Short mmCIF file of C-alpha atoms and ligand atoms in Angstrom, two decimals:
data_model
loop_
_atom_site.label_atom_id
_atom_site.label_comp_id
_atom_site.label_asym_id
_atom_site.label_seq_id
_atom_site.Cartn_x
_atom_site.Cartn_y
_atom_site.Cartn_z
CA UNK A 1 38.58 -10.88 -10.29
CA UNK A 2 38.36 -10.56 -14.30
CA UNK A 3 35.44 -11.33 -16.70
CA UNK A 4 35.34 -11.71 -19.79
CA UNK A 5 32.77 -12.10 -22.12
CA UNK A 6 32.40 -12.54 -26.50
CA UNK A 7 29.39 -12.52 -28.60
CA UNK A 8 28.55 -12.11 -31.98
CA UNK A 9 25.76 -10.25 -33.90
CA UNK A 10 24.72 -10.03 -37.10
CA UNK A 11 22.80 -6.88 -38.86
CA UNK A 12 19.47 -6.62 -39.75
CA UNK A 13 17.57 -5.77 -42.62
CA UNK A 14 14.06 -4.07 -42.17
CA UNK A 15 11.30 -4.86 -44.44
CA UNK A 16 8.90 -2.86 -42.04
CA UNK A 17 10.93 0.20 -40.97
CA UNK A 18 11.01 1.60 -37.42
CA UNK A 19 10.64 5.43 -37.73
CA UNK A 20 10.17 7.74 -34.65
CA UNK A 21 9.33 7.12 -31.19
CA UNK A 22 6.21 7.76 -29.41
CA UNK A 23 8.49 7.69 -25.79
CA UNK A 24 11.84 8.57 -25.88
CA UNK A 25 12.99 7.83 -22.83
CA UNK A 26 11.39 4.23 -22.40
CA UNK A 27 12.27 3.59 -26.27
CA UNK A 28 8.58 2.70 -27.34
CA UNK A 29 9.02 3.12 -31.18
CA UNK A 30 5.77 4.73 -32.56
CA UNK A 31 5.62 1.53 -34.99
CA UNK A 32 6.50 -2.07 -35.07
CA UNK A 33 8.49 -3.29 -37.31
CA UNK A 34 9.54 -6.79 -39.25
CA UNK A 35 13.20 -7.49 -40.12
CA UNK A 36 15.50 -10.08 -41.33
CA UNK A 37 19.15 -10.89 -39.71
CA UNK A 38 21.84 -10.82 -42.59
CA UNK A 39 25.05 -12.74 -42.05
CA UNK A 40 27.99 -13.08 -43.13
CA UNK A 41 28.12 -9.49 -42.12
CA UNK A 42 28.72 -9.46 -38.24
CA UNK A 43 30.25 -7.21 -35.45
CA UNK A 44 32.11 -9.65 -32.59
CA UNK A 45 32.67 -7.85 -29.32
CA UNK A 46 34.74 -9.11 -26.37
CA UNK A 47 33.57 -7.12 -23.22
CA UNK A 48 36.33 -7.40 -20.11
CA UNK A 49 35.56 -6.56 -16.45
CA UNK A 50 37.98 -5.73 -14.28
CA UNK A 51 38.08 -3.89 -11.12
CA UNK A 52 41.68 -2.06 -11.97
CA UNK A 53 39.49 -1.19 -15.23
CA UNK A 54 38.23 2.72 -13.64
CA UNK A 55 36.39 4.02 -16.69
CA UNK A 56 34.33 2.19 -19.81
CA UNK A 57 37.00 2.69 -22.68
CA UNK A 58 36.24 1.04 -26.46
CA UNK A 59 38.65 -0.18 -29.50
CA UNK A 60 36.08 -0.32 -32.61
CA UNK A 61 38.00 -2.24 -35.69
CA UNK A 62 41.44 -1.42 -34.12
CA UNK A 63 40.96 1.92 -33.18
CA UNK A 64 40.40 3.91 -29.90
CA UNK A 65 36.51 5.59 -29.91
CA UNK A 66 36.17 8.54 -28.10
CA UNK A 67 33.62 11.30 -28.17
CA UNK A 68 29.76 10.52 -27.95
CA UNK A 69 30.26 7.66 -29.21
CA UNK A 70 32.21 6.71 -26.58
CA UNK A 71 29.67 7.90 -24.09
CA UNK A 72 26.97 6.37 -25.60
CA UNK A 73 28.22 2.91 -25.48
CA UNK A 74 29.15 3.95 -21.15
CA UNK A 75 25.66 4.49 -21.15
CA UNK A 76 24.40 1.36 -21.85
CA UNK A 77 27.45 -0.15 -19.72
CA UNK A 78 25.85 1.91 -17.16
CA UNK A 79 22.42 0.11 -17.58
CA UNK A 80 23.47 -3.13 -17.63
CA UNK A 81 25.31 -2.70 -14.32
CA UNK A 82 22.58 -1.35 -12.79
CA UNK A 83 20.83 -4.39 -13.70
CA UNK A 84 23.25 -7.05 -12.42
CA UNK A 85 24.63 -4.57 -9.60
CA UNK A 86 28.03 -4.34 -10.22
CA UNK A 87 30.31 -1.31 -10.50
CA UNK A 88 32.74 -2.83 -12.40
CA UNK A 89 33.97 -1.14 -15.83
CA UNK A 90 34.92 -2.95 -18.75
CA UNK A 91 37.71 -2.79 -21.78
CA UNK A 92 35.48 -3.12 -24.89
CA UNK A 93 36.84 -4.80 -27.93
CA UNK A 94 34.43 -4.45 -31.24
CA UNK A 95 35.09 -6.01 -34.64
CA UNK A 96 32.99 -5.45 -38.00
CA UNK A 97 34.00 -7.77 -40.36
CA UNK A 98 32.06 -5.55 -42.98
CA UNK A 99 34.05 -2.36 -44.73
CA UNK A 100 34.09 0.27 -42.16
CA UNK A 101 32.29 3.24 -43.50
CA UNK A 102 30.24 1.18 -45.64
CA UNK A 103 27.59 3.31 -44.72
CA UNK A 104 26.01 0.27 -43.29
CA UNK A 105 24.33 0.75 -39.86
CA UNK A 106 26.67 -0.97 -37.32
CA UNK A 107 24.73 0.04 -34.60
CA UNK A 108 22.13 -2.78 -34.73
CA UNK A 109 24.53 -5.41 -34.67
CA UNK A 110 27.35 -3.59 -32.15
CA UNK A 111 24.93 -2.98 -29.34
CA UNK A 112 23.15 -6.50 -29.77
CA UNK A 113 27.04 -7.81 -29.17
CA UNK A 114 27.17 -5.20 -26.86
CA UNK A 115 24.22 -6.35 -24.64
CA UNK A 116 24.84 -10.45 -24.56
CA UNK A 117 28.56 -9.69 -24.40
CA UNK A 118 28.05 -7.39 -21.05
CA UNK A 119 25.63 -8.72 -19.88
CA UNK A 120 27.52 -12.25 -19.53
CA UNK A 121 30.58 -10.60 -18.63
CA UNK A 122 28.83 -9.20 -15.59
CA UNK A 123 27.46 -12.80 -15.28
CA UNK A 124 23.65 -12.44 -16.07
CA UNK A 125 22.22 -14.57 -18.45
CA UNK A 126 19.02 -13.34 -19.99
CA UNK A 127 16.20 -14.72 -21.32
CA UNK A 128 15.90 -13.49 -25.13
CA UNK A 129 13.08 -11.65 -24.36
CA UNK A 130 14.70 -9.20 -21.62
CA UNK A 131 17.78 -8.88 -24.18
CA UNK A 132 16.16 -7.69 -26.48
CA UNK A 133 14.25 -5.22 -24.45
CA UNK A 134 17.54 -4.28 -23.21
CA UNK A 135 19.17 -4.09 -26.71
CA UNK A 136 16.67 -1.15 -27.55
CA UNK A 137 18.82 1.21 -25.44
CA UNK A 138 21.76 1.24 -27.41
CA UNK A 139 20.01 1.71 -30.96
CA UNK A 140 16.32 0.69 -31.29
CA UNK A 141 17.23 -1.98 -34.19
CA UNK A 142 19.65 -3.67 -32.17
CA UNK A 143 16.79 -5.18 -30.67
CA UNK A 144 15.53 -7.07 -33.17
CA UNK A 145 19.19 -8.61 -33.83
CA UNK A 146 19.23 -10.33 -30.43
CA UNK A 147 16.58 -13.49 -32.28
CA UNK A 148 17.15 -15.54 -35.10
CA UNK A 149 16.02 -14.79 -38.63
CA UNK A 150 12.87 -13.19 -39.56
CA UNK A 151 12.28 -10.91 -36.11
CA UNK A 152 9.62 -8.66 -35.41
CA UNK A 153 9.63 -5.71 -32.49
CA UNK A 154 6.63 -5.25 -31.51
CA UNK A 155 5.26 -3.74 -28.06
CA UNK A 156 2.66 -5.60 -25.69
CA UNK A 157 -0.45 -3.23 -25.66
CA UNK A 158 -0.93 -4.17 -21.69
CA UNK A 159 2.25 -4.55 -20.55
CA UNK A 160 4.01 -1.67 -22.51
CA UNK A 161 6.98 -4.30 -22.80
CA UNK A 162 8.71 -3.84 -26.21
CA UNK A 163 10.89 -6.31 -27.37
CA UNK A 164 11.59 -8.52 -30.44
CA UNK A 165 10.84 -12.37 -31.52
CA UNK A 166 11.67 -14.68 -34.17
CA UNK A 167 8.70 -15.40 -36.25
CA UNK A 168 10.90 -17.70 -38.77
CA UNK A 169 14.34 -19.11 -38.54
CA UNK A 170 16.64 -17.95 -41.00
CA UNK A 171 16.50 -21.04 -42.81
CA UNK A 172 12.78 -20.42 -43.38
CA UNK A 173 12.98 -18.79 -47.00
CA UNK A 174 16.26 -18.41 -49.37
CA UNK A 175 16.05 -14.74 -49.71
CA UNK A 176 19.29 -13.30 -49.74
CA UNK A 177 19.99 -9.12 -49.84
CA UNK A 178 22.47 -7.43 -52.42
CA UNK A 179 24.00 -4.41 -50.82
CA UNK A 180 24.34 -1.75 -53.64
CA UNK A 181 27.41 0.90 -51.49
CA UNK A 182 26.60 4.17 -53.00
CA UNK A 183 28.61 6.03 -50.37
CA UNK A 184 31.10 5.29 -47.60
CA UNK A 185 30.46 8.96 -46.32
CA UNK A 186 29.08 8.87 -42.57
CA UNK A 187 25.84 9.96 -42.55
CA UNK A 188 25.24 13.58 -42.26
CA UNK A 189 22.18 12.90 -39.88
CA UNK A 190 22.66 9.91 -37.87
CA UNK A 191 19.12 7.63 -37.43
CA UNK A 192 18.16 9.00 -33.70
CA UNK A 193 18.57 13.09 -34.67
CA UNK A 194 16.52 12.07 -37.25
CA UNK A 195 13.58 9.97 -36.34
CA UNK A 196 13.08 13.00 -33.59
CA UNK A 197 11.91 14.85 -36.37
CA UNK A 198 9.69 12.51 -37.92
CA UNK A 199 6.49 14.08 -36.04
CA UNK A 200 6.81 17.19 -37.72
CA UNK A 201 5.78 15.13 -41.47
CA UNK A 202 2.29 15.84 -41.68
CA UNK A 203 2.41 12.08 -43.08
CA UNK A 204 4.10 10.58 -39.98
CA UNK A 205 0.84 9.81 -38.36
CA UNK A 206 -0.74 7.76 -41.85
CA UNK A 207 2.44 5.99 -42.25
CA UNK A 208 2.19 4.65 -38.00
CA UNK A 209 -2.12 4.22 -38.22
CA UNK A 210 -1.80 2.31 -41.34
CA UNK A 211 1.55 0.10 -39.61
CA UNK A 212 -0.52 -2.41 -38.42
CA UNK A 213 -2.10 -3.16 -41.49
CA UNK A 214 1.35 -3.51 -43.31
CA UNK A 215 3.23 -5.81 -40.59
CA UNK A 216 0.39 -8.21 -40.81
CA UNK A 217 1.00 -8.41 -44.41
CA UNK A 218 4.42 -8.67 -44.14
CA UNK A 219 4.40 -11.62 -41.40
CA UNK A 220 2.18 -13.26 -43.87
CA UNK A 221 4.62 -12.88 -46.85
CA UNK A 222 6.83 -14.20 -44.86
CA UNK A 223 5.16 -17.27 -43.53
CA UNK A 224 4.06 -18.03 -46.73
CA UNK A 225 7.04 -17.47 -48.23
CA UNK A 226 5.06 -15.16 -50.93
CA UNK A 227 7.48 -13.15 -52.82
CA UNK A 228 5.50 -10.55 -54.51
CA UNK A 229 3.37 -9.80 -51.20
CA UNK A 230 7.16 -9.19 -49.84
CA UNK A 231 8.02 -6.79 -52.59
CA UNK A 232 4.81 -4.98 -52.54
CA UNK A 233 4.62 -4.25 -48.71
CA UNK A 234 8.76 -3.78 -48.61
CA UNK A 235 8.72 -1.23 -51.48
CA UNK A 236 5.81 0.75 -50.18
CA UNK A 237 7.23 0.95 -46.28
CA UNK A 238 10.73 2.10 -47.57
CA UNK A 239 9.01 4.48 -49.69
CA UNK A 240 6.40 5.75 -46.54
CA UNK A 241 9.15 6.33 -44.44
CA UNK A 242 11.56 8.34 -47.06
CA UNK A 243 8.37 10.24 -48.03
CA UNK A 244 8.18 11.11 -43.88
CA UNK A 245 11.94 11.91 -43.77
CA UNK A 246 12.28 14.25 -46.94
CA UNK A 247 8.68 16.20 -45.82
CA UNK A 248 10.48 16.63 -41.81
CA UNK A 249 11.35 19.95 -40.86
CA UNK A 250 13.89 20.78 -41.27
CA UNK A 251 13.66 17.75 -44.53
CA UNK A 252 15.97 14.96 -44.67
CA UNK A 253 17.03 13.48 -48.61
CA UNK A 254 19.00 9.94 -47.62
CA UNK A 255 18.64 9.06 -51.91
CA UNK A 256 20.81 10.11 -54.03
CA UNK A 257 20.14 10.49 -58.23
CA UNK A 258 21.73 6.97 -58.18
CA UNK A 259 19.27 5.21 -55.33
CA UNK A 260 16.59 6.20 -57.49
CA UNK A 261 18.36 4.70 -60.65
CA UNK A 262 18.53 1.45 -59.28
CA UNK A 263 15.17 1.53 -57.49
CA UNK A 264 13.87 1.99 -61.27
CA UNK A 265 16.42 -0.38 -62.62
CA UNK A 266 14.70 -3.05 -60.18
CA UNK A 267 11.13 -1.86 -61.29
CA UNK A 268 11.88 -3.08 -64.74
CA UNK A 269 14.01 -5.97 -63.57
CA UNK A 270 10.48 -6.83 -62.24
CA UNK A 271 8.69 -6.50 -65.39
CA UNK A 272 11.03 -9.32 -66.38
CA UNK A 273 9.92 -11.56 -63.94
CA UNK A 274 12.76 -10.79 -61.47
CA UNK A 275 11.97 -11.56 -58.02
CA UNK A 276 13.70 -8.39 -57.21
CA UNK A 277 12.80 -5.77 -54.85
CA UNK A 278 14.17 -2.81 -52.60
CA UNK A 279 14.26 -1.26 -49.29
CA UNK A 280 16.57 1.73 -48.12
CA UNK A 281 17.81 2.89 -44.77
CA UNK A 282 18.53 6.54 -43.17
CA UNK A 283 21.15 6.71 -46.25
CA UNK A 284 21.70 6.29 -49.92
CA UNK A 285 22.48 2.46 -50.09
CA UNK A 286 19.81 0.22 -51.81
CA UNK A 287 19.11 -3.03 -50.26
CA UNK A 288 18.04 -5.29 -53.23
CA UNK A 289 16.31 -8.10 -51.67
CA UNK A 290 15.78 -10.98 -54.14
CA UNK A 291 16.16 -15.20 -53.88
CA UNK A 292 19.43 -16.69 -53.62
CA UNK A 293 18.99 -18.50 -56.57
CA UNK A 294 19.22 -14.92 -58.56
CA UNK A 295 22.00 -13.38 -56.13
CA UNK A 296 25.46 -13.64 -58.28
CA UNK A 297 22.94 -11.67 -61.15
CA UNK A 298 21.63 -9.16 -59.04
CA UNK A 299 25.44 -8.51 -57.79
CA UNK A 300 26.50 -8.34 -61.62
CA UNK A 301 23.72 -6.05 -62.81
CA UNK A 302 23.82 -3.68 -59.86
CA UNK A 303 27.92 -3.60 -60.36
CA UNK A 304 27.08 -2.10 -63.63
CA UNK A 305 26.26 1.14 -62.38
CA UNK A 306 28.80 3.98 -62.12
CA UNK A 307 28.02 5.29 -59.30
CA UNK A 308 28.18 1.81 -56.86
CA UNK A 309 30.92 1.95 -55.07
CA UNK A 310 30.72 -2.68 -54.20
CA UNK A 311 27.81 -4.84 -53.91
CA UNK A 312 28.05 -6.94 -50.46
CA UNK A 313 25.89 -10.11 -50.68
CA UNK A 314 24.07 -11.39 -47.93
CA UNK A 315 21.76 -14.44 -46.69
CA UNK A 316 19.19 -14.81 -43.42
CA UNK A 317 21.18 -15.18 -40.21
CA UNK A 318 20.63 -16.50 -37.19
CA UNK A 319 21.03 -15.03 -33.66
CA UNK A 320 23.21 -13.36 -31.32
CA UNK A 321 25.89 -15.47 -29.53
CA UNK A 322 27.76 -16.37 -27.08
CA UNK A 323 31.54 -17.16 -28.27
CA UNK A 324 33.04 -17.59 -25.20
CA UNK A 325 32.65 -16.52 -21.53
CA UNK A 326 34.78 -16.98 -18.85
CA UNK A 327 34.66 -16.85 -14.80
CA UNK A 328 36.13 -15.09 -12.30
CA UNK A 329 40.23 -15.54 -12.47
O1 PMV B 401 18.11 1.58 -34.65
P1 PMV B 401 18.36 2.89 -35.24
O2 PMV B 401 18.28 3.99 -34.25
O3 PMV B 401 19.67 2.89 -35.98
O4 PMV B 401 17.24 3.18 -36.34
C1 PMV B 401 17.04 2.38 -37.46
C2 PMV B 401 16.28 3.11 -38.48
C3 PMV B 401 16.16 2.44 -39.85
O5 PMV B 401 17.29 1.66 -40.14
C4 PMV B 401 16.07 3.55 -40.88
C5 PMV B 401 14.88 1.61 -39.96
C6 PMV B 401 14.90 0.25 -39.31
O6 PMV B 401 13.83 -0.18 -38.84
O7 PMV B 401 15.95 -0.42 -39.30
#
């Protein structure tokens, strides 16, 4: 008996970053956090079980993975058969149909694929809800790619269940993000190595007590589709969470001289008139979030620079997919 399983994810983008975790091995992030789902950019994985199949193995873009990141992704193999009680391994099949390398996180979109993919393949069909949650195991954002659109994560207070949920559809506000590619270096400290260290920033615990405050006006920026609320809460979250990761010990610099060039350049694109604004990851790429209507001149201005290496474009998405699934032959 052989099943096989494909679903697609897209990435996110967070406006409301997820930094550190206050239980690492339950994946409770110390924060929630509000993000939007960016297509075209997705990661389509075929997941095929097979009882000759004796060990998890994984082709990412064409190429054999091996290593930890190998075992990582057997890991969360391992939890989903647990949960549908199977032994079975599986041949893993992952495509990115963004540049490999572009020093744009994969993770959140692979291990959403990942989860519907396996989890259909070892024929369990989830509610959203318990995707998600399951999602979290693979990379904590991957979570939040699992609903459609504007998703938050956020953790029930009673229940301790932590999980994401669409709080707008992706065709809820034309915002569209301009990817300015800086580097196409791997990071030199992935995301997990370094959120572990976030505790040690004597301004980790502001940036989480004052979270709460900043999601809710986020969620209303959102809703109301209010761009400069967006910008103001987006800029200052990216900014709280770089200030936490360059004052960790040992300190962690993701921006290079040209992420702060462009973060200025979109401070005075501002002063324009520009709805423009920025948000960057655990590395040196800016994410210039603006409205579709001013997307081709965002991607011309930011080309401009030297030191950008391309400018991927990029619109709300919608959620992770089933492609195709198919029973026992
Ligand atoms: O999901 P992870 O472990 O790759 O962590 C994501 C961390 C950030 O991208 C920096 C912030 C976020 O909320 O996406």
């Amino acid at each position: 008996m052989n099943m096989q399983a494909s679903a697609l994810a897209h990435p996110n983008i967070a406006f409301i970053k997820y930094w550190g975790l206050e239980d690492e091995a339950r994946r409770i992030p110390a924060n929630g956090s509000i993000s939007m789902n960016i297509g075209p950019l997705a990661t389509e994985t075929t997941v095929t079980c097979d009882p000759a199949i004796k060990a998890d193995t994984l082709t990412l873009n064409g190429k054999p993975v091996s290593g930890l990141a190998l075992a990582r992704v057997q890991q969360f193999m391992d939890r989903i058969r647990r949960l549908a009680g199977s032994n079975l391994h599986a041949r893993i099949t992952s495509e990115n149909n963004f540049p490999a390398g572009a020093g744009l996180a994969s993770s959140a979109s692979g291990f959403a694929a990942l989860a519907l993919a396996g989890t259909a393949a070892l024929g369990l069909d989830l509610p959203e809800q318990e995707l998600s949650a399951l999602a979290r195991y693979g990379s904590g954002s991957a979570c939040r790619s699992i609903p459609g659109g504007f998703v938050e994560w956020l953790t029930d207070p009673l229940s301790g269940e932590t999980y994401a949920h669409s709080i707008a559809p992706a065709d809820h506000w034309d915002l569209a993000d301009c990817i300015a590619i800086l580097s196409e270096a791997h990071k030199p400290i992935g995301s997990e190595a370094g959120m572990r260290r976030a505790a040690s920033s004597p301004l980790q615990e502001g940036r989480v007590l004052d979270a709460d405050r900043r999601l809710a006006a986020c969620r209303e920026a959102i809703l109301e589709r209010d761009f400069a609320a967006l910008a103001a809460v987006t800029e200052l979250d990216s900014n709280l969470m770089h200030a936490v990761m360059m004052t960790s010990e040992p300190p962690l610099y993701y921006w290079q001289p040209a992420s702060l060039e462009i973060m200025f350049a979109v401070r005075s694109w501002q002063a324009e008139g520009m709805q423009v604004t920025f948000t960057l990851d655990a590395g040196p790429n800016v994410h210039v979030i603006t409205i579709r209507t001013l997307m081709g001149e965002v991607v011309r201005r930011l080309r401009q620079f030297p030191a950008v290496l391309d400018v991927l474009s990029a619109l709300p998405a919608g959620p992770a997919r089933l492609l195709t699934q198919d029973s026992p032959s």
